[in-house]
Structure formats: structure tokens, C-alpha cells
PDB file of C-alpha atoms in Angstrom:
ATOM      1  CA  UNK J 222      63.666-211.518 -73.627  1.00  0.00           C
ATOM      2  CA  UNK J 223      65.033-212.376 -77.048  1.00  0.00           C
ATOM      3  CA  UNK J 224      68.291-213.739 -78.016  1.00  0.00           C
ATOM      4  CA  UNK J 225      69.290-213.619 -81.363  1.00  0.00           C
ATOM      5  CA  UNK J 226      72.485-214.383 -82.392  1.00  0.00           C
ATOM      6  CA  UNK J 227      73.165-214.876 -78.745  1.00  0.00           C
ATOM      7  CA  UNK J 228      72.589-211.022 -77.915  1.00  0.00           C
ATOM      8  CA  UNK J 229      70.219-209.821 -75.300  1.00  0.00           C
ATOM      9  CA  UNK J 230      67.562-207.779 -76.252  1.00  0.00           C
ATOM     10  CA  UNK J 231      66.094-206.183 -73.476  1.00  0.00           C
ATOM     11  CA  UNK J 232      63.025-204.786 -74.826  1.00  0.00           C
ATOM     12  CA  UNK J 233      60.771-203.581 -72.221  1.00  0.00           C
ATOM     13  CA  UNK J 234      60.531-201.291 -69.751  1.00  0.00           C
ATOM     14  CA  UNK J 235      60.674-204.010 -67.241  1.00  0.00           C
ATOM     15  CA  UNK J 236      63.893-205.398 -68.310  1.00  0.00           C
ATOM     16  CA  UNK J 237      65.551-202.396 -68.740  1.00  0.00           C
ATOM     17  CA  UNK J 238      65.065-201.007 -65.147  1.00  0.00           C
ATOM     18  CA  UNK J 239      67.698-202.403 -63.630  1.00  0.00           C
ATOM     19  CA  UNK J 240      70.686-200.816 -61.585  1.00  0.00           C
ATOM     20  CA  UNK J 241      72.887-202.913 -63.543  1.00  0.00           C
ATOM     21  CA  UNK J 242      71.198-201.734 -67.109  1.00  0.00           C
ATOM     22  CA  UNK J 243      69.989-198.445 -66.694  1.00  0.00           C
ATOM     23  CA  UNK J 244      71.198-194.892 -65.428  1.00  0.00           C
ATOM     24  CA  UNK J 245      69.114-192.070 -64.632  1.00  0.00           C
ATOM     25  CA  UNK J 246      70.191-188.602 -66.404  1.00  0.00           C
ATOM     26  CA  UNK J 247      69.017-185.635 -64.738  1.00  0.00           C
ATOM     27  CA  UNK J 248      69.483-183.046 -68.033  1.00  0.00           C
ATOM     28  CA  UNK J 249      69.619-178.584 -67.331  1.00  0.00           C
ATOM     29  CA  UNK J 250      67.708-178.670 -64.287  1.00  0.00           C
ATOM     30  CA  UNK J 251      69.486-175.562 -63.701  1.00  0.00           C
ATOM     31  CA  UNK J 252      68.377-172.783 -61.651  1.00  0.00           C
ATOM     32  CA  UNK J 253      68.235-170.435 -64.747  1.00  0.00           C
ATOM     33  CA  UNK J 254      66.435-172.408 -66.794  1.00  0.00           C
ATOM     34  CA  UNK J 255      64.089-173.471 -64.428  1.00  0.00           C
ATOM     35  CA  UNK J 256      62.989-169.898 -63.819  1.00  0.00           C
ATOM     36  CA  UNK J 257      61.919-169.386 -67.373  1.00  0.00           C
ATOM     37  CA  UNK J 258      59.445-172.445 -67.706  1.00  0.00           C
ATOM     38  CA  UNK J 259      55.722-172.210 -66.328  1.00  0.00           C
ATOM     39  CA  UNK J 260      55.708-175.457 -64.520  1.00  0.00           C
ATOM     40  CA  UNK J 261      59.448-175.071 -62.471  1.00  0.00           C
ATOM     41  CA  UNK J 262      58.201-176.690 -59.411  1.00  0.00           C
ATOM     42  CA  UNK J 263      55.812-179.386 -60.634  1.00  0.00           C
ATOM     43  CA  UNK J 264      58.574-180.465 -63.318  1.00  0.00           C
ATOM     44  CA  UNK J 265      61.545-180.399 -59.595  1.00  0.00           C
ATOM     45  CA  UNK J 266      59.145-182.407 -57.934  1.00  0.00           C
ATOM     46  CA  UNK J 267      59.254-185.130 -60.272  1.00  0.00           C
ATOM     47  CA  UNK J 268      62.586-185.003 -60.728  1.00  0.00           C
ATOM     48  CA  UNK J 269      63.198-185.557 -56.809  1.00  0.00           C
ATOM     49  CA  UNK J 270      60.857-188.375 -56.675  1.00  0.00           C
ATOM     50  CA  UNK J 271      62.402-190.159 -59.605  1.00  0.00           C
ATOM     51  CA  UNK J 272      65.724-189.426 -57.959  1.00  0.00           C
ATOM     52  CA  UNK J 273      64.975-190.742 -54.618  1.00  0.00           C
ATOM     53  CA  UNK J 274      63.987-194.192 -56.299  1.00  0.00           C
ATOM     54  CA  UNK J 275      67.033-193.820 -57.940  1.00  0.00           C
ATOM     55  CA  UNK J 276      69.205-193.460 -55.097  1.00  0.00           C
ATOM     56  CA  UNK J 277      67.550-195.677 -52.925  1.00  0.00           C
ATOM     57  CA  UNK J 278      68.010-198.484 -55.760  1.00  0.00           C
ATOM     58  CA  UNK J 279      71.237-197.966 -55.957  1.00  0.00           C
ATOM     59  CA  UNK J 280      70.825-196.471 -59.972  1.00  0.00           C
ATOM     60  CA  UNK J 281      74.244-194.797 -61.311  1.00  0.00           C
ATOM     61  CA  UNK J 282      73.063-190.792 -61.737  1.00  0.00           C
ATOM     62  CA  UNK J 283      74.544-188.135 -63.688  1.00  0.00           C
ATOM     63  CA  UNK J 284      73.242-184.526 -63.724  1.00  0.00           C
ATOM     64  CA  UNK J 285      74.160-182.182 -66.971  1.00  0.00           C
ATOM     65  CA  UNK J 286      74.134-178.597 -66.878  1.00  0.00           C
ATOM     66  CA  UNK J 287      74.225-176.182 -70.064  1.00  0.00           C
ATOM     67  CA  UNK J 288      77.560-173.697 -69.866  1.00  0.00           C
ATOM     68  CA  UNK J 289      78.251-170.363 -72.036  1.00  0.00           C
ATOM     69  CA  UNK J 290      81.763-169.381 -72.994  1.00  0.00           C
ATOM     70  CA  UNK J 291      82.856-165.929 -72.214  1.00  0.00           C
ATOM     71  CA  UNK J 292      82.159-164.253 -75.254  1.00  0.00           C
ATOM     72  CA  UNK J 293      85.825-164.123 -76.456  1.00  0.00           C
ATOM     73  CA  UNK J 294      85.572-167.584 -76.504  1.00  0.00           C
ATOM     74  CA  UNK J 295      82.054-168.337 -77.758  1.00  0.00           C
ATOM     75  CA  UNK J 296      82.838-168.604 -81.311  1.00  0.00           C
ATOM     76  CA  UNK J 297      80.413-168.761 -84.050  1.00  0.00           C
ATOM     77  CA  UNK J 298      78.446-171.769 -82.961  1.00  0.00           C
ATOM     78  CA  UNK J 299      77.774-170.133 -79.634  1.00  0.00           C
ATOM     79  CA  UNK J 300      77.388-166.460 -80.807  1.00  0.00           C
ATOM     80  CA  UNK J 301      74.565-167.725 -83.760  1.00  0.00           C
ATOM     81  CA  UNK J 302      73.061-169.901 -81.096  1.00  0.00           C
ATOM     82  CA  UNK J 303      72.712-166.940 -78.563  1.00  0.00           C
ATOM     83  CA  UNK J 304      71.634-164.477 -80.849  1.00  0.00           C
ATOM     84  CA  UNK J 305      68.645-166.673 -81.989  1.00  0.00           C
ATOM     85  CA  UNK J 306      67.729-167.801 -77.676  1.00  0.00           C
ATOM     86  CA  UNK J 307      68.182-163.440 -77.366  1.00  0.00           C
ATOM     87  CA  UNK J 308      66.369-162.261 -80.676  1.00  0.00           C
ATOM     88  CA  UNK J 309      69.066-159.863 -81.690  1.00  0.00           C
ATOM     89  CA  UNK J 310      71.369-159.528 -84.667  1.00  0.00           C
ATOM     90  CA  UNK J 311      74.027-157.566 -82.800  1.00  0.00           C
ATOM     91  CA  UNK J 312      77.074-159.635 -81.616  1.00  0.00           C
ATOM     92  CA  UNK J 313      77.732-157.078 -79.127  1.00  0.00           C
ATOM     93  CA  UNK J 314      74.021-157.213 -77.993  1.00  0.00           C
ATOM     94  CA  UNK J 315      74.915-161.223 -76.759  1.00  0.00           C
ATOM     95  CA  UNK J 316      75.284-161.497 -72.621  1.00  0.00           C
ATOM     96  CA  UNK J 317      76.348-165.011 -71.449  1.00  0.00           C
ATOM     97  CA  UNK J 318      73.413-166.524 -69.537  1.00  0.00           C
ATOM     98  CA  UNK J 319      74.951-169.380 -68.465  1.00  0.00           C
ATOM     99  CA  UNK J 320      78.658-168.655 -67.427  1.00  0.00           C
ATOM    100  CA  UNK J 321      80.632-170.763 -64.629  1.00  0.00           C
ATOM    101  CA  UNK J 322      80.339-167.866 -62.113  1.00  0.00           C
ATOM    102  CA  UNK J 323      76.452-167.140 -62.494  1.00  0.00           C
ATOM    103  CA  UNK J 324      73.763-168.262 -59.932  1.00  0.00           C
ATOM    104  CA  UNK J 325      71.865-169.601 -62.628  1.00  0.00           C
ATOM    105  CA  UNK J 326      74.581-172.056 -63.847  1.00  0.00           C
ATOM    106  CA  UNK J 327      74.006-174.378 -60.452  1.00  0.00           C
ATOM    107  CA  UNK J 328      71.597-177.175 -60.164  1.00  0.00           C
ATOM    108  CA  UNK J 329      68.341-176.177 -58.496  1.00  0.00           C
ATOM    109  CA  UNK J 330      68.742-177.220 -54.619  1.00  0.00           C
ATOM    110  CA  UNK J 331      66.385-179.347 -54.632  1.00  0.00           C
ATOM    111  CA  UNK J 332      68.358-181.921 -56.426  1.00  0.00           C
ATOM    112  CA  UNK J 333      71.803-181.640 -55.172  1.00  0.00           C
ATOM    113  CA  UNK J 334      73.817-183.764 -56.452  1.00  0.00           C
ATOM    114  CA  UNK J 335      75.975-186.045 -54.087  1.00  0.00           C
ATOM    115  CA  UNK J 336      79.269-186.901 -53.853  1.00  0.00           C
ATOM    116  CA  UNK J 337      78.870-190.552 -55.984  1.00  0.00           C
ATOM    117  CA  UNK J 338      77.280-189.125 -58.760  1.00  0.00           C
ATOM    118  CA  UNK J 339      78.604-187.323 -61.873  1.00  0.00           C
ATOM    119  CA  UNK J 340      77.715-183.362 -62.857  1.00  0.00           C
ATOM    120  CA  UNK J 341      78.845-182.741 -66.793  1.00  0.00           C
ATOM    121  CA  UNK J 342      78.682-179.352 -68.290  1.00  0.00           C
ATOM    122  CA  UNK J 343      78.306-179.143 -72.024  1.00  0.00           C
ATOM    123  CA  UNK J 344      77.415-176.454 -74.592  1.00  0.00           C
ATOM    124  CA  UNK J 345      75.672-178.588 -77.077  1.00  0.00           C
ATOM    125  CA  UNK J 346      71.881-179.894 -76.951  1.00  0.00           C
ATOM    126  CA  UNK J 347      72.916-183.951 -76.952  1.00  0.00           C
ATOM    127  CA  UNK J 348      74.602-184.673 -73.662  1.00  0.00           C
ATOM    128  CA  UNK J 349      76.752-187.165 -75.441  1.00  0.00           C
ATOM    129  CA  UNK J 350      78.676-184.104 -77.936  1.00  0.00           C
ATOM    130  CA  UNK J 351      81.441-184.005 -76.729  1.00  0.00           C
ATOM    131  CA  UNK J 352      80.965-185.178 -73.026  1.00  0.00           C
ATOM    132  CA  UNK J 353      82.155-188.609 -71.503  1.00  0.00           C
ATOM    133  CA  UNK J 354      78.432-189.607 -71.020  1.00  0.00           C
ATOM    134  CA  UNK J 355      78.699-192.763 -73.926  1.00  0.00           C
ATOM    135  CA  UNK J 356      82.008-193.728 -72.109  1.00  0.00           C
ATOM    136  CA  UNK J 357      80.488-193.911 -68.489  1.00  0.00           C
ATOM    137  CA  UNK J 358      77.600-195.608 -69.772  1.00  0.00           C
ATOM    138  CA  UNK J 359      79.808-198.185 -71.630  1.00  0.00           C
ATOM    139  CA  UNK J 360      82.140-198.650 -69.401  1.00  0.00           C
ATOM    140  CA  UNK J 361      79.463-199.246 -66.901  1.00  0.00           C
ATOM    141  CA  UNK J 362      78.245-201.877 -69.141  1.00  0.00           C
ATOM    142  CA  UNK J 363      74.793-199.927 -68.827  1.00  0.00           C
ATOM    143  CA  UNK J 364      72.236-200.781 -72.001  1.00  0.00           C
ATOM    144  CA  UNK J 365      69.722-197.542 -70.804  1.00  0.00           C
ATOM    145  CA  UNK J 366      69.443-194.299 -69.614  1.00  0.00           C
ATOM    146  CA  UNK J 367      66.246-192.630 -67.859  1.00  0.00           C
ATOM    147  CA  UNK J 368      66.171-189.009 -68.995  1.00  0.00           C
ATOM    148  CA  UNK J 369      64.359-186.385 -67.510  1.00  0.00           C
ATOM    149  CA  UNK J 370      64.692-182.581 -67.292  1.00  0.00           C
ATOM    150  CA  UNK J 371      64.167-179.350 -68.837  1.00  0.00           C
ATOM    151  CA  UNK J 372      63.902-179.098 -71.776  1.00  0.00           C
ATOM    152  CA  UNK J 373      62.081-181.868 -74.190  1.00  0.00           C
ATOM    153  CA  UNK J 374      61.954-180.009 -77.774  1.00  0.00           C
ATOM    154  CA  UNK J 375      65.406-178.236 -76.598  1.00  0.00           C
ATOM    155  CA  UNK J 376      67.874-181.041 -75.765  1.00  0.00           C
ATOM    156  CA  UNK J 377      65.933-184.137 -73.782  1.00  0.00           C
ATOM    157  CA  UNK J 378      64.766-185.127 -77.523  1.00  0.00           C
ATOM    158  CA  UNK J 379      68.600-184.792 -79.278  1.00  0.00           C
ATOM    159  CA  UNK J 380      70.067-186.709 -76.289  1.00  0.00           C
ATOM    160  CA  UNK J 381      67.388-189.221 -76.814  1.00  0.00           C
ATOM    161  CA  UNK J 382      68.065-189.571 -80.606  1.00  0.00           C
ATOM    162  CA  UNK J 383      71.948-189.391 -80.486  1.00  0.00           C
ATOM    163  CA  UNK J 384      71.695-191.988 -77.622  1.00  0.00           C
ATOM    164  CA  UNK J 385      69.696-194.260 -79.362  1.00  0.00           C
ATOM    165  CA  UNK J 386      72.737-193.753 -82.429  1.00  0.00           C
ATOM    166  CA  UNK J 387      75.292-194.782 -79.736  1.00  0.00           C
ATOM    167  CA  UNK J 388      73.552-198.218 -79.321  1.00  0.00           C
ATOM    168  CA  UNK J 389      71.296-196.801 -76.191  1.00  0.00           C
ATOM    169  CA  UNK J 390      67.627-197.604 -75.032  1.00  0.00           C
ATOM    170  CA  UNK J 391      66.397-194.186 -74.315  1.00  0.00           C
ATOM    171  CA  UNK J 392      63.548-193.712 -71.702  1.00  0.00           C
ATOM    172  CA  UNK J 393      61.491-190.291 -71.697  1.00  0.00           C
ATOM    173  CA  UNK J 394      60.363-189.869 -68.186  1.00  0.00           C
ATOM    174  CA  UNK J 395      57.621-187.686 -69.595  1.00  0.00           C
ATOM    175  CA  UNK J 396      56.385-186.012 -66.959  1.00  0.00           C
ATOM    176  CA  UNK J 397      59.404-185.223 -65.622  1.00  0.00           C
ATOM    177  CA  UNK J 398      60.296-183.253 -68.614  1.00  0.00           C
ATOM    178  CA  UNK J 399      59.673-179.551 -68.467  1.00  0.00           C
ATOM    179  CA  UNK J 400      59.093-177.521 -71.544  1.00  0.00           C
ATOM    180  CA  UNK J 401      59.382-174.004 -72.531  1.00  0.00           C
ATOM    181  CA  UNK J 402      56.814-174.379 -75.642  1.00  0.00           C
ATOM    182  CA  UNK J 403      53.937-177.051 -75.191  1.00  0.00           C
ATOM    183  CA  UNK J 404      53.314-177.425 -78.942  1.00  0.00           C
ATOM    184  CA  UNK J 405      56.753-178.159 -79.485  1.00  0.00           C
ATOM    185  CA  UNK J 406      57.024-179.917 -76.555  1.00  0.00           C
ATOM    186  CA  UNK J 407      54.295-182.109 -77.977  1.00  0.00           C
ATOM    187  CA  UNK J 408      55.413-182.420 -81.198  1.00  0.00           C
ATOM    188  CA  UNK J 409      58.861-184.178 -79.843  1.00  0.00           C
ATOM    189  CA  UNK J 410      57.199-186.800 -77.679  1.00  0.00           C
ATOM    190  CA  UNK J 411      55.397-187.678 -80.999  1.00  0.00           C
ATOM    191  CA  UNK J 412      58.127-188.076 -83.003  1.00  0.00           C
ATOM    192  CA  UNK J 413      59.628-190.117 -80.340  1.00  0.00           C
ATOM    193  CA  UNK J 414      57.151-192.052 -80.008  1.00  0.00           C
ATOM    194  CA  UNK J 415      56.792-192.691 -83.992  1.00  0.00           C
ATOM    195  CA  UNK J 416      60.706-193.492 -83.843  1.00  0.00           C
ATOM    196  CA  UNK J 417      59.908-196.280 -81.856  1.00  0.00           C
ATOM    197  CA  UNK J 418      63.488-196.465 -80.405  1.00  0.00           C
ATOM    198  CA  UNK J 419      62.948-194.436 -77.345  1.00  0.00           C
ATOM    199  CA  UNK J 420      60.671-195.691 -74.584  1.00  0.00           C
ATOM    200  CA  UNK J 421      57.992-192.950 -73.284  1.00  0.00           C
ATOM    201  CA  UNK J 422      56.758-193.971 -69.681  1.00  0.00           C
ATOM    202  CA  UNK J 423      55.573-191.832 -66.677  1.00  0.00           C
ATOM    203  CA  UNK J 424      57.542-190.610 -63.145  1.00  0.00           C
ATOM    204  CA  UNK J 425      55.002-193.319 -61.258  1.00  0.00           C
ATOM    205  CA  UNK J 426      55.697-195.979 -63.268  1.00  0.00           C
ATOM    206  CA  UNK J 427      59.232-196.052 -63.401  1.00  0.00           C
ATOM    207  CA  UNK J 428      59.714-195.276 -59.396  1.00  0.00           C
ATOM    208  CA  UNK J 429      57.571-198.293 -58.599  1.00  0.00           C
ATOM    209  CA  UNK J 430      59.470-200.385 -61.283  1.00  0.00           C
ATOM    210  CA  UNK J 431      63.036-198.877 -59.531  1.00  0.00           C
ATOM    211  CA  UNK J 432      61.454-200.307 -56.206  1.00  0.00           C
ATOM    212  CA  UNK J 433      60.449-203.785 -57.633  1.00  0.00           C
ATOM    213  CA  UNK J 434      63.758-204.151 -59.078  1.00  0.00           C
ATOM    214  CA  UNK J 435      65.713-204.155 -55.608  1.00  0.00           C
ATOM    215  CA  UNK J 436      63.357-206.073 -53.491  1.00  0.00           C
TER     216      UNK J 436
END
């Protein structure tokens, strides 16, 4: 580890996966979204392996989900934004996919959420617009956060880049990420990668370093 200046630079994977540096963000693993990508059930099964490590290491984890207005209050962000995801030009053509009451707002089953960790709903890509995500992470005096969900080119890759503008160490579980377009999926993790400021490992890797970390 290097110290300059007296600060702690915890460069590595290694050093970062710690309970006391790193959070694990579970990001749109939504039933909804999950039923529109090819590999749903490989991408869950990741997810719930990284998340047992994580639980059993005592890791702080905090599930996002994505949330649509009712149209009177979608405004134009929302109503350009869905009229893009729904290829129409009509306002009126717009139907809320994501709305508080729908079955496909919830987090898939398979990764319930329990009672110590945080669910945040947003309507923007980064988790940290407008969400308390920077503030729990602070406040937790966390360095980190392990990021993995649906979907990379959508809004893993925009949390990772606004994170890494907050002062973060992102880490792309990559894997674990589920995509709904594999050349853009592709082209994210390379721009991450040429970034520099995000760390790319694999579900295996990190699960065995989550175990190491509490023996």
C-alpha cells in the first residue's frame, strides 16, 4: 500500500475487499428487467453467490431498483427517456414499466433483500443521482463498492464512472453483470477498463477474496 502525503491508497483488489472498505451494490436486478435479458438466470446465480460471500463476511449491501413516475408526473426527462426504451414518438403511446405497484418493480426472489440491508429506488442510470448511496458509503467510511447487476452499457457503467467522480474505487463484478446488447455490453467493459479507475474482476475471485478477508 502507498502512502503519500499520509493518505492510504488502497490499490488492489486485495486491499480493497474488506468489510470495512468495500460494499457490495446489487444494481436493477428487478424482476422486469430480468425477463428481457437472454442470460436472467445465469446473471441471478452470480448475483446470489456473490451475495452469500457478502453476507457471510459481514459486507454492508444495498440493492437499487429502477422506478417510473405515473405519467402525470414523468416530466420531460422521463417521457424522452421512455419514448426512446418504447420506440414511439407519441406521448400518449408511453405505459410506465416500472411503477411502485407493478410485479416487475420487485427484486427477483432469489435475492431478497434482508432486513439490515438498504433497497433505493431511483429514476436515473447512476445510483448516486440523486440517491443517498455517496452518503451511506461516506458515512460508512467505505473507500469501494462491488457492483453487479443488470445492466452494464445501461447504468452498471454510469454508476461506475460517477462513483469513481465521488472519490470511489469501483469494482465490475463482470460476470455478474447482465446485458441486454453484448456489443455494447462489450464496448463498456473496454472503456472501463481503458479508464483505469474502475477495477474489472470475476464472481470467483472476489467470493474467495470475501472469504480470505474474514478468516
Amino acid at each position: 500500500m502507498k502512502t503519500p502525503f499520509g493518505l492510504e491508497l488502497h490499490g488492489s483488489l486485495a486491499e480493497l475487499c474488506r468489510p470495512d472498505r468495500m460494499a457490495v451494490i446489487v444494481y436493477d436486478m428487478q424482476v422486469g428487467i430480468l425477463g428481457q435479458i437472454a442470460d436472467g438466470a445465469a446473471i441471478t446465480a452470480r448475483n446470489a453467490a456473490v451475495l452469500q460471500a457478502a453476507r457471510a463476511g459481514g459486507y454492508r449491501v444495498v440493492f437499487l431498483r429502477h422506478m417510473s413516475m405515473p405519467p402525470k408526473l414523468m416530466g420531460r426527462f422521463q417521457y424522452r427517456q421512455a419514448m426512446a426504451w418504447q420506440r414511439t414518438e407519441d406521448p400518449a403511446a408511453v405505459k410506465p414499466w416500472f411503477l411502485r405497484s407493478s410485479p416487475g418493480f420487485e427484486i427477483t426472489p432469489e435475492l431478497a433483500p434482508r432486513e439490515d440491508e438498504a433497497i433505493l429506488d431511483k429514476i436515473t442510470f447512476s445510483a448516486f443521482a440523486d440517491t443517498p448511496l455517496a452518503t451511506i458509503l461516506r458515512d460508512c467510511g467505505l473507500t469501494a463498492f462491488a457492483i453487479m447487476g443488470v445492466a452494464i452499457e445501461i447504468g452498471i457503467e454510469p454508476t461506475a464512472r460517477h462513483g469513481a467522480d465521488l472519490g470511489f474505487v469501483p469494482i465490475i463484478i463482470q460476470d455478474a453483470c447482465g446485458t441486454g446488447h453484448k456489443e455494447a455490453a462489450e464496448r463498456s467493459f473496454t472503456s472501463l477498463a481503458y479508464m483505469g479507475d474502475a477495477i474489472l474482476t470475476q464472481s470467483e475471485t472476489l467470493t474467495g477474496m470475501m472469504g480470505r478477508a474474514t478468516e
